[in-house]
Amino acid sequence: MARIGNLLRKDIVLGIKDVFVILEVVFAILVMVLIVLVVPDEINNETQVFLNDETEILTEFMDRMMAEFGIDAANDLGELYVDSREEVIAGVVDNPSAIGLVIAEGSSAPYSVELMSQPYTQPTLIDFVKVDMADVLSIITPPAGLYTPDVYQSVRVESLATGLRDEIPFNKRLMPLVLLFMIGIMGLFIMVSVLGQERADQTMRAFRVSPGGLWSFLASKHLLVVVTGAVTTSILYLPVIGTQGYLPSLIIMVLTILIGSSIGMILAAYFDNPMSSIGWVLLLILVFNLPTISLLAPIFSPGWLRLIPSYHTLFGLDAAMFPDNNANIIWTSIGVLGGVAAALYLVSGIVFGARIRKEN
Amino acid sequence: MVQVKNLRHSYKHDAVYAVDGVDFEIGSGEIFGFLGPSGAGKSTTQGIVTGLLELQEGSIVVDGMHRNGTPGKEFFNRIGVGFEIPNVYKKLSGLDNLRFHAGLYDRNTEDPREILEMVGLGPDAKKPAGAYSKGMMQRLGFARSMINKPDIWFLDEPTMGLDPTTSNSIKGIIRRKKEEGTTIFLTTHNMFVADELCDRVAFIVDGKIAALDTPKNLKLQYGRPNVVVEYRDGVDLKQATFELEGSGKGELQHFIGAHDVATIHSGEPTLEEIFIKLTGRGLE
């Protein structure tokens, strides 16, 4: 332990002067200030619906239904009732996230529905609105409806806890992504940098002919990266999120940093400095980036995405920061990340040792 | 103390050997010189013996103990290794460099301050090593290599790039360590340093030892001792050379009696001349 302490003391003194360590701490402070002071708490990107119902059949139905649940349809559901087709068009033109509906009496069917959307509106949303309108109108006018009322009674209904995510301030929702890319990936750069420096200055050769031992040497480097990562995680986390989920988040981050530093060690075995390994680093960042799609759009979550460790980092952090009766996600993430970190720690040490023993 | 037998090493594990069947023994308290040009296999041999490089073929015995695989902590506690390149932490002070290395050993070590004084870096102990001149860094690397009071001390070009005064001071420290009983393996291509310091030298070229003996014996065995006489011929100062073998002695005596002699120098061959004679190659 005294030897590890001696190594760590040296690595911390050198780390304080390492450009990547300095960058990580400085950027952590800057990003924390940006998130707290600059990034807005709320960004409204919900779709608004401008509705002109000449028949008033849908308007009355919605008001009646929503009143039963104490919801003001016009305000709470993002629907704006307007008096003419022209007002619908104006609303859709002025609001880039709006769509419009004009309901009138039909000639061949009881009602005609005109749907207006933006050029970039997702086809899936258009399809959904079409089906939804057909469904609602069929309920209002049963003889012409698609389904009889007993169909609805036979459908199994589950209560979904929706809406909670909407209450989380936007700047806090960014935190899992910020932590992963600001700190998790940075561990990789720092490891390549500090090991590259030892190799370039040949100080590693001097160490290798001492009784220090390669594993102690590498453990000290991991400790430096993990300690730096834990400190910067705290700098970012505590002012933005507070103490909510801090401990599990810290454990998830430490394991993610260890994975990053182990991958960095493998790169450092083949490359002398971060710049010469930049191609691999960018490729890894790209791969580690993929699970963010799943976090931002949960509907996209193929099985292979879970093979990427950052998937578990993002969802583990999300679950720890914004608890939603989801402790199992936290522990699953910690378990997976812990296993990957332990395996990579061993593999990286073996690979680095084998490479270095070929150098005189 | 150190016995090396039939050492062979190929960096690419093919038939190209950087070291090819090297044998030597170093006695306790001896300074053993390894002399050869760049790329001859000096550093590879030192790398294998110190444990930096894997032992592929051959055997190494230290104090009767056979080396199997990578050496253990006991071996590393006993050796000191000085490299040609002064591998020091440039962002740490000279003193912190030595303190860090002293902390790696499980044995009594030198006082970092004393050792810095010894190599003339006392006044600069707290300066970052990156601010040192090349010679100062070289001395810091030299000091680091003896921080653990090594029993076996490996030195690679210890005086390279040093001014004559500092070089003499370093050579003085090496001699003193020898007197204290340290066994020293000195790798160099500087024939004067080898001649001055070494009890025995080995000439290595193309991974093979070409000759191994004391500098004196090598000179006697392979050199042809001569005498260079400077004499006045009118206003000119001229030179004549006489070999000290065969009829040369008589010719010299006759020449001294017949000329106005200004100076007489013995023309003992240098180690470099013997090296060239034996290997057909220079030492650079």
mmCIF file of N, CA and C in Angstrom, chain A residues 119-214:
data_model
loop_
_atom_site.group_PDB
_atom_site.id
_atom_site.type_symbol
_atom_site.label_atom_id
_atom_site.label_comp_id
_atom_site.label_asym_id
_atom_site.label_seq_id
_atom_site.Cartn_x
_atom_site.Cartn_y
_atom_site.Cartn_z
ATOM 1 N N PRO A 119 -44.069 20.376 -43.438
ATOM 2 C CA PRO A 119 -43.414 19.530 -44.455
ATOM 3 C C PRO A 119 -42.561 18.419 -43.818
ATOM 4 N N TYR A 120 -42.100 18.691 -42.591
ATOM 5 C CA TYR A 120 -41.177 17.732 -41.958
ATOM 6 C C TYR A 120 -41.891 16.890 -40.894
ATOM 7 N N THR A 121 -43.177 17.020 -40.758
ATOM 8 C CA THR A 121 -43.892 16.223 -39.750
ATOM 9 C C THR A 121 -43.711 14.733 -40.049
ATOM 10 N N GLN A 122 -43.416 13.991 -38.970
ATOM 11 C CA GLN A 122 -43.180 12.557 -39.135
ATOM 12 C C GLN A 122 -44.409 11.857 -39.726
ATOM 13 N N PRO A 123 -44.253 11.015 -40.742
ATOM 14 C CA PRO A 123 -45.395 10.275 -41.305
ATOM 15 C C PRO A 123 -46.105 9.438 -40.244
ATOM 16 N N THR A 124 -45.334 8.972 -39.263
ATOM 17 C CA THR A 124 -45.952 8.136 -38.218
ATOM 18 C C THR A 124 -46.944 8.958 -37.407
ATOM 19 N N LEU A 125 -46.608 10.237 -37.171
ATOM 20 C CA LEU A 125 -47.519 11.099 -36.421
ATOM 21 C C LEU A 125 -48.787 11.357 -37.245
ATOM 22 N N ILE A 126 -48.609 11.565 -38.537
ATOM 23 C CA ILE A 126 -49.764 11.799 -39.421
ATOM 24 C C ILE A 126 -50.683 10.568 -39.420
ATOM 25 N N ASP A 127 -50.056 9.392 -39.511
ATOM 26 C CA ASP A 127 -50.845 8.156 -39.484
ATOM 27 C C ASP A 127 -51.603 8.022 -38.167
ATOM 28 N N PHE A 128 -50.862 8.377 -37.074
ATOM 29 C CA PHE A 128 -51.477 8.266 -35.748
ATOM 30 C C PHE A 128 -52.702 9.182 -35.640
ATOM 31 N N VAL A 129 -52.568 10.406 -36.124
ATOM 32 C CA VAL A 129 -53.688 11.357 -36.046
ATOM 33 C C VAL A 129 -54.864 10.846 -36.881
ATOM 34 N N LYS A 130 -54.538 10.283 -38.038
ATOM 35 C CA LYS A 130 -55.606 9.746 -38.907
ATOM 36 C C LYS A 130 -56.400 8.673 -38.176
ATOM 37 N N VAL A 131 -55.686 7.719 -37.606
ATOM 38 C CA VAL A 131 -56.336 6.606 -36.911
ATOM 39 C C VAL A 131 -57.111 7.119 -35.703
ATOM 40 N N ASP A 132 -56.488 8.046 -34.974
ATOM 41 C CA ASP A 132 -57.098 8.599 -33.768
ATOM 42 C C ASP A 132 -58.421 9.292 -34.113
ATOM 43 N N MET A 133 -58.415 10.073 -35.198
ATOM 44 C CA MET A 133 -59.627 10.789 -35.608
ATOM 45 C C MET A 133 -60.726 9.797 -36.006
ATOM 46 N N ALA A 134 -60.314 8.785 -36.764
ATOM 47 C CA ALA A 134 -61.301 7.782 -37.190
ATOM 48 C C ALA A 134 -61.892 7.094 -35.982
ATOM 49 N N ASP A 135 -61.049 6.825 -35.001
ATOM 50 C CA ASP A 135 -61.479 6.125 -33.788
ATOM 51 C C ASP A 135 -62.448 6.989 -32.974
ATOM 52 N N VAL A 136 -62.044 8.238 -32.754
ATOM 53 C CA VAL A 136 -62.865 9.145 -31.932
ATOM 54 C C VAL A 136 -64.231 9.360 -32.590
ATOM 55 N N LEU A 137 -64.201 9.610 -33.889
ATOM 56 C CA LEU A 137 -65.477 9.874 -34.590
ATOM 57 C C LEU A 137 -66.372 8.641 -34.599
ATOM 58 N N SER A 138 -65.754 7.470 -34.607
ATOM 59 C CA SER A 138 -66.561 6.252 -34.585
ATOM 60 C C SER A 138 -67.219 6.051 -33.231
ATOM 61 N N ILE A 139 -66.532 6.543 -32.177
ATOM 62 C CA ILE A 139 -67.128 6.436 -30.834
ATOM 63 C C ILE A 139 -68.311 7.412 -30.720
ATOM 64 N N ILE A 140 -68.092 8.634 -31.300
ATOM 65 C CA ILE A 140 -69.136 9.664 -31.187
ATOM 66 C C ILE A 140 -70.394 9.258 -31.962
ATOM 67 N N THR A 141 -70.171 8.652 -33.091
ATOM 68 C CA THR A 141 -71.328 8.258 -33.925
ATOM 69 C C THR A 141 -71.331 6.750 -34.096
ATOM 70 N N PRO A 142 -71.826 6.012 -33.073
ATOM 71 C CA PRO A 142 -71.734 4.552 -33.079
ATOM 72 C C PRO A 142 -72.276 3.860 -34.319
ATOM 73 N N PRO A 143 -73.383 4.307 -34.888
ATOM 74 C CA PRO A 143 -73.880 3.518 -36.018
ATOM 75 C C PRO A 143 -72.887 3.465 -37.163
ATOM 76 N N ALA A 144 -72.098 4.530 -37.299
ATOM 77 C CA ALA A 144 -71.128 4.531 -38.390
ATOM 78 C C ALA A 144 -69.748 4.148 -37.890
ATOM 79 N N GLY A 145 -69.636 3.767 -36.614
ATOM 80 C CA GLY A 145 -68.336 3.559 -35.980
ATOM 81 C C GLY A 145 -67.594 2.326 -36.446
ATOM 82 N N LEU A 146 -66.343 2.293 -36.105
ATOM 83 C CA LEU A 146 -65.496 1.156 -36.449
ATOM 84 C C LEU A 146 -65.678 0.032 -35.451
ATOM 85 N N TYR A 147 -65.802 0.422 -34.187
ATOM 86 C CA TYR A 147 -65.907 -0.593 -33.130
ATOM 87 C C TYR A 147 -67.157 -0.350 -32.300
ATOM 88 N N THR A 148 -67.701 -1.410 -31.780
ATOM 89 C CA THR A 148 -68.848 -1.287 -30.864
ATOM 90 C C THR A 148 -68.292 -1.038 -29.469
ATOM 91 N N PRO A 149 -69.114 -0.449 -28.572
ATOM 92 C CA PRO A 149 -68.599 -0.102 -27.234
ATOM 93 C C PRO A 149 -68.032 -1.285 -26.472
ATOM 94 N N ASP A 150 -68.603 -2.500 -26.673
ATOM 95 C CA ASP A 150 -68.084 -3.645 -25.903
ATOM 96 C C ASP A 150 -66.647 -3.995 -26.269
ATOM 97 N N VAL A 151 -66.218 -3.573 -27.466
ATOM 98 C CA VAL A 151 -64.803 -3.809 -27.840
ATOM 99 C C VAL A 151 -63.896 -3.110 -26.844
ATOM 100 N N TYR A 152 -64.288 -1.884 -26.489
ATOM 101 C CA TYR A 152 -63.436 -1.120 -25.579
ATOM 102 C C TYR A 152 -63.412 -1.721 -24.185
ATOM 103 N N GLN A 153 -64.544 -2.352 -23.798
ATOM 104 C CA GLN A 153 -64.598 -2.965 -22.468
ATOM 105 C C GLN A 153 -63.761 -4.241 -22.407
ATOM 106 N N SER A 154 -63.546 -4.868 -23.552
ATOM 107 C CA SER A 154 -62.775 -6.113 -23.546
ATOM 108 C C SER A 154 -61.265 -5.875 -23.624
ATOM 109 N N VAL A 155 -60.891 -4.643 -23.853
ATOM 110 C CA VAL A 155 -59.453 -4.352 -23.967
ATOM 111 C C VAL A 155 -58.832 -4.239 -22.585
ATOM 112 N N ARG A 156 -57.700 -4.894 -22.410
ATOM 113 C CA ARG A 156 -57.016 -4.798 -21.126
ATOM 114 C C ARG A 156 -56.367 -3.412 -21.030
ATOM 115 N N VAL A 157 -56.635 -2.723 -19.960
ATOM 116 C CA VAL A 157 -56.088 -1.374 -19.810
ATOM 117 C C VAL A 157 -55.088 -1.365 -18.663
ATOM 118 N N GLU A 158 -53.893 -0.891 -18.944
ATOM 119 C CA GLU A 158 -52.890 -0.777 -17.876
ATOM 120 C C GLU A 158 -52.648 0.693 -17.607
ATOM 121 N N SER A 159 -52.479 0.994 -16.346
ATOM 122 C CA SER A 159 -52.210 2.383 -16.006
ATOM 123 C C SER A 159 -50.718 2.647 -16.157
ATOM 124 N N LEU A 160 -50.393 3.554 -17.029
ATOM 125 C CA LEU A 160 -48.977 3.860 -17.262
ATOM 126 C C LEU A 160 -48.607 5.145 -16.537
ATOM 127 N N ALA A 161 -47.448 5.118 -15.870
ATOM 128 C CA ALA A 161 -47.006 6.303 -15.133
ATOM 129 C C ALA A 161 -46.360 7.276 -16.103
ATOM 130 N N THR A 162 -47.160 7.945 -16.862
ATOM 131 C CA THR A 162 -46.608 8.911 -17.812
ATOM 132 C C THR A 162 -46.697 10.301 -17.209
ATOM 133 N N GLY A 163 -45.973 11.172 -17.778
ATOM 134 C CA GLY A 163 -46.073 12.562 -17.346
ATOM 135 C C GLY A 163 -44.983 12.952 -16.376
ATOM 136 N N LEU A 164 -44.416 11.941 -15.617
ATOM 137 C CA LEU A 164 -43.393 12.281 -14.630
ATOM 138 C C LEU A 164 -42.179 12.918 -15.294
ATOM 139 N N ARG A 165 -41.744 12.321 -16.425
ATOM 140 C CA ARG A 165 -40.568 12.834 -17.129
ATOM 141 C C ARG A 165 -40.735 14.295 -17.548
ATOM 142 N N ASP A 166 -41.975 14.660 -17.852
ATOM 143 C CA ASP A 166 -42.214 16.019 -18.310
ATOM 144 C C ASP A 166 -41.949 17.042 -17.206
ATOM 145 N N GLU A 167 -42.003 16.549 -15.959
ATOM 146 C CA GLU A 167 -41.809 17.483 -14.856
ATOM 147 C C GLU A 167 -40.331 17.718 -14.563
ATOM 148 N N ILE A 168 -39.445 16.881 -15.146
ATOM 149 C CA ILE A 168 -38.016 17.042 -14.878
ATOM 150 C C ILE A 168 -37.492 18.212 -15.697
ATOM 151 N N PRO A 169 -36.844 19.181 -15.049
ATOM 152 C CA PRO A 169 -36.329 20.329 -15.801
ATOM 153 C C PRO A 169 -35.393 19.877 -16.913
ATOM 154 N N PHE A 170 -35.435 20.594 -18.004
ATOM 155 C CA PHE A 170 -34.665 20.217 -19.184
ATOM 156 C C PHE A 170 -33.161 20.137 -18.894
ATOM 157 N N ASN A 171 -32.652 21.129 -18.124
ATOM 158 C CA ASN A 171 -31.206 21.140 -17.870
ATOM 159 C C ASN A 171 -30.761 19.908 -17.073
ATOM 160 N N LYS A 172 -31.649 19.398 -16.216
ATOM 161 C CA LYS A 172 -31.285 18.204 -15.447
ATOM 162 C C LYS A 172 -31.337 16.949 -16.317
ATOM 163 N N ARG A 173 -32.269 16.975 -17.269
ATOM 164 C CA ARG A 173 -32.387 15.803 -18.163
ATOM 165 C C ARG A 173 -31.110 15.598 -18.973
ATOM 166 N N LEU A 174 -30.346 16.674 -19.130
ATOM 167 C CA LEU A 174 -29.096 16.584 -19.910
ATOM 168 C C LEU A 174 -27.986 15.863 -19.157
ATOM 169 N N MET A 175 -28.142 15.784 -17.829
ATOM 170 C CA MET A 175 -27.017 15.354 -16.990
ATOM 171 C C MET A 175 -26.417 13.988 -17.321
ATOM 172 N N PRO A 176 -27.239 12.942 -17.574
ATOM 173 C CA PRO A 176 -26.605 11.648 -17.902
ATOM 174 C C PRO A 176 -25.688 11.750 -19.120
ATOM 175 N N LEU A 177 -26.128 12.512 -20.121
ATOM 176 C CA LEU A 177 -25.310 12.658 -21.336
ATOM 177 C C LEU A 177 -24.039 13.439 -21.036
ATOM 178 N N VAL A 178 -24.209 14.525 -20.280
ATOM 179 C CA VAL A 178 -23.053 15.375 -19.958
ATOM 180 C C VAL A 178 -22.029 14.574 -19.155
ATOM 181 N N LEU A 179 -22.502 13.830 -18.165
ATOM 182 C CA LEU A 179 -21.572 13.055 -17.322
ATOM 183 C C LEU A 179 -20.839 12.006 -18.143
ATOM 184 N N LEU A 180 -21.574 11.325 -19.021
ATOM 185 C CA LEU A 180 -20.935 10.267 -19.820
ATOM 186 C C LEU A 180 -19.842 10.855 -20.714
ATOM 187 N N PHE A 181 -20.172 11.931 -21.411
ATOM 188 C CA PHE A 181 -19.207 12.425 -22.406
ATOM 189 C C PHE A 181 -18.163 13.362 -21.820
ATOM 190 N N MET A 182 -18.533 14.086 -20.774
ATOM 191 C CA MET A 182 -17.552 14.993 -20.165
ATOM 192 C C MET A 182 -16.523 14.219 -19.354
ATOM 193 N N ILE A 183 -16.994 13.184 -18.681
ATOM 194 C CA ILE A 183 -16.125 12.537 -17.693
ATOM 195 C C ILE A 183 -15.802 11.090 -18.062
ATOM 196 N N GLY A 184 -16.834 10.324 -18.429
ATOM 197 C CA GLY A 184 -16.606 8.905 -18.737
ATOM 198 C C GLY A 184 -15.606 8.725 -19.860
ATOM 199 N N ILE A 185 -15.816 9.450 -20.956
ATOM 200 C CA ILE A 185 -14.946 9.305 -22.123
ATOM 201 C C ILE A 185 -13.592 9.971 -21.876
ATOM 202 N N MET A 186 -13.602 11.023 -21.043
ATOM 203 C CA MET A 186 -12.355 11.757 -20.787
ATOM 204 C C MET A 186 -11.317 10.869 -20.103
ATOM 205 N N GLY A 187 -11.815 9.895 -19.325
ATOM 206 C CA GLY A 187 -10.901 8.964 -18.664
ATOM 207 C C GLY A 187 -10.009 8.253 -19.674
ATOM 208 N N LEU A 188 -10.589 7.987 -20.813
ATOM 209 C CA LEU A 188 -9.853 7.317 -21.897
ATOM 210 C C LEU A 188 -8.693 8.213 -22.379
ATOM 211 N N PHE A 189 -9.009 9.487 -22.608
ATOM 212 C CA PHE A 189 -7.977 10.437 -23.057
ATOM 213 C C PHE A 189 -6.872 10.583 -22.004
ATOM 214 N N ILE A 190 -7.288 10.713 -20.750
ATOM 215 C CA ILE A 190 -6.296 10.949 -19.688
ATOM 216 C C ILE A 190 -5.343 9.766 -19.590
ATOM 217 N N MET A 191 -5.898 8.553 -19.681
ATOM 218 C CA MET A 191 -5.043 7.375 -19.565
ATOM 219 C C MET A 191 -4.040 7.321 -20.721
ATOM 220 N N VAL A 192 -4.494 7.577 -21.941
ATOM 221 C CA VAL A 192 -3.574 7.562 -23.080
ATOM 222 C C VAL A 192 -2.509 8.648 -22.876
ATOM 223 N N SER A 193 -2.937 9.789 -22.344
ATOM 224 C CA SER A 193 -2.011 10.907 -22.162
ATOM 225 C C SER A 193 -0.938 10.595 -21.108
ATOM 226 N N VAL A 194 -1.357 10.135 -19.921
ATOM 227 C CA VAL A 194 -0.373 9.937 -18.847
ATOM 228 C C VAL A 194 0.554 8.748 -19.137
ATOM 229 N N LEU A 195 0.002 7.700 -19.737
ATOM 230 C CA LEU A 195 0.871 6.558 -20.067
ATOM 231 C C LEU A 195 1.800 6.924 -21.238
ATOM 232 N N GLY A 196 1.253 7.678 -22.199
ATOM 233 C CA GLY A 196 2.069 8.119 -23.341
ATOM 234 C C GLY A 196 3.244 8.961 -22.870
ATOM 235 N N GLN A 197 2.984 9.825 -21.867
ATOM 236 C CA GLN A 197 4.047 10.681 -21.326
ATOM 237 C C GLN A 197 5.136 9.830 -20.680
ATOM 238 N N GLU A 198 4.714 8.809 -19.929
ATOM 239 C CA GLU A 198 5.691 7.925 -19.263
ATOM 240 C C GLU A 198 6.543 7.192 -20.303
ATOM 241 N N ARG A 199 5.892 6.829 -21.415
ATOM 242 C CA ARG A 199 6.644 6.098 -22.443
ATOM 243 C C ARG A 199 7.563 7.040 -23.214
ATOM 244 N N ALA A 200 7.034 8.242 -23.529
ATOM 245 C CA ALA A 200 7.830 9.195 -24.305
ATOM 246 C C ALA A 200 9.072 9.639 -23.516
ATOM 247 N N ASP A 201 8.922 9.888 -22.223
ATOM 248 C CA ASP A 201 10.063 10.318 -21.392
ATOM 249 C C ASP A 201 10.905 9.132 -20.930
ATOM 250 N N GLN A 202 10.463 7.942 -21.255
ATOM 251 C CA GLN A 202 11.145 6.694 -20.876
ATOM 252 C C GLN A 202 11.254 6.509 -19.362
ATOM 253 N N THR A 203 10.405 7.226 -18.626
ATOM 254 C CA THR A 203 10.413 7.068 -17.169
ATOM 255 C C THR A 203 9.887 5.685 -16.774
ATOM 256 N N MET A 204 9.114 5.108 -17.683
ATOM 257 C CA MET A 204 8.592 3.776 -17.414
ATOM 258 C C MET A 204 9.701 2.725 -17.387
ATOM 259 N N ARG A 205 10.707 2.967 -18.222
ATOM 260 C CA ARG A 205 11.843 2.024 -18.237
ATOM 261 C C ARG A 205 12.527 2.031 -16.877
ATOM 262 N N ALA A 206 12.710 3.225 -16.340
ATOM 263 C CA ALA A 206 13.361 3.325 -15.026
ATOM 264 C C ALA A 206 12.507 2.631 -13.969
ATOM 265 N N PHE A 207 11.194 2.772 -14.097
ATOM 266 C CA PHE A 207 10.313 2.122 -13.120
ATOM 267 C C PHE A 207 10.373 0.606 -13.247
ATOM 268 N N ARG A 208 10.478 0.143 -14.482
ATOM 269 C CA ARG A 208 10.434 -1.308 -14.711
ATOM 270 C C ARG A 208 11.633 -2.051 -14.139
ATOM 271 N N VAL A 209 12.722 -1.338 -13.889
ATOM 272 C CA VAL A 209 13.867 -2.015 -13.266
ATOM 273 C C VAL A 209 13.907 -1.745 -11.761
ATOM 274 N N SER A 210 12.764 -1.330 -11.225
ATOM 275 C CA SER A 210 12.629 -1.173 -9.776
ATOM 276 C C SER A 210 11.686 -2.278 -9.280
ATOM 277 N N PRO A 211 11.621 -2.493 -7.968
ATOM 278 C CA PRO A 211 10.702 -3.545 -7.474
ATOM 279 C C PRO A 211 9.246 -3.099 -7.449
ATOM 280 N N GLY A 212 8.948 -1.949 -8.058
ATOM 281 C CA GLY A 212 7.587 -1.388 -8.009
ATOM 282 C C GLY A 212 6.503 -2.313 -8.529
ATOM 283 N N GLY A 213 6.749 -2.998 -9.626
ATOM 284 C CA GLY A 213 5.737 -3.911 -10.179
ATOM 285 C C GLY A 213 4.787 -3.182 -11.116
ATOM 286 N N LEU A 214 4.572 -3.790 -12.291
ATOM 287 C CA LEU A 214 3.751 -3.149 -13.333
ATOM 288 C C LEU A 214 2.299 -2.960 -12.882
#
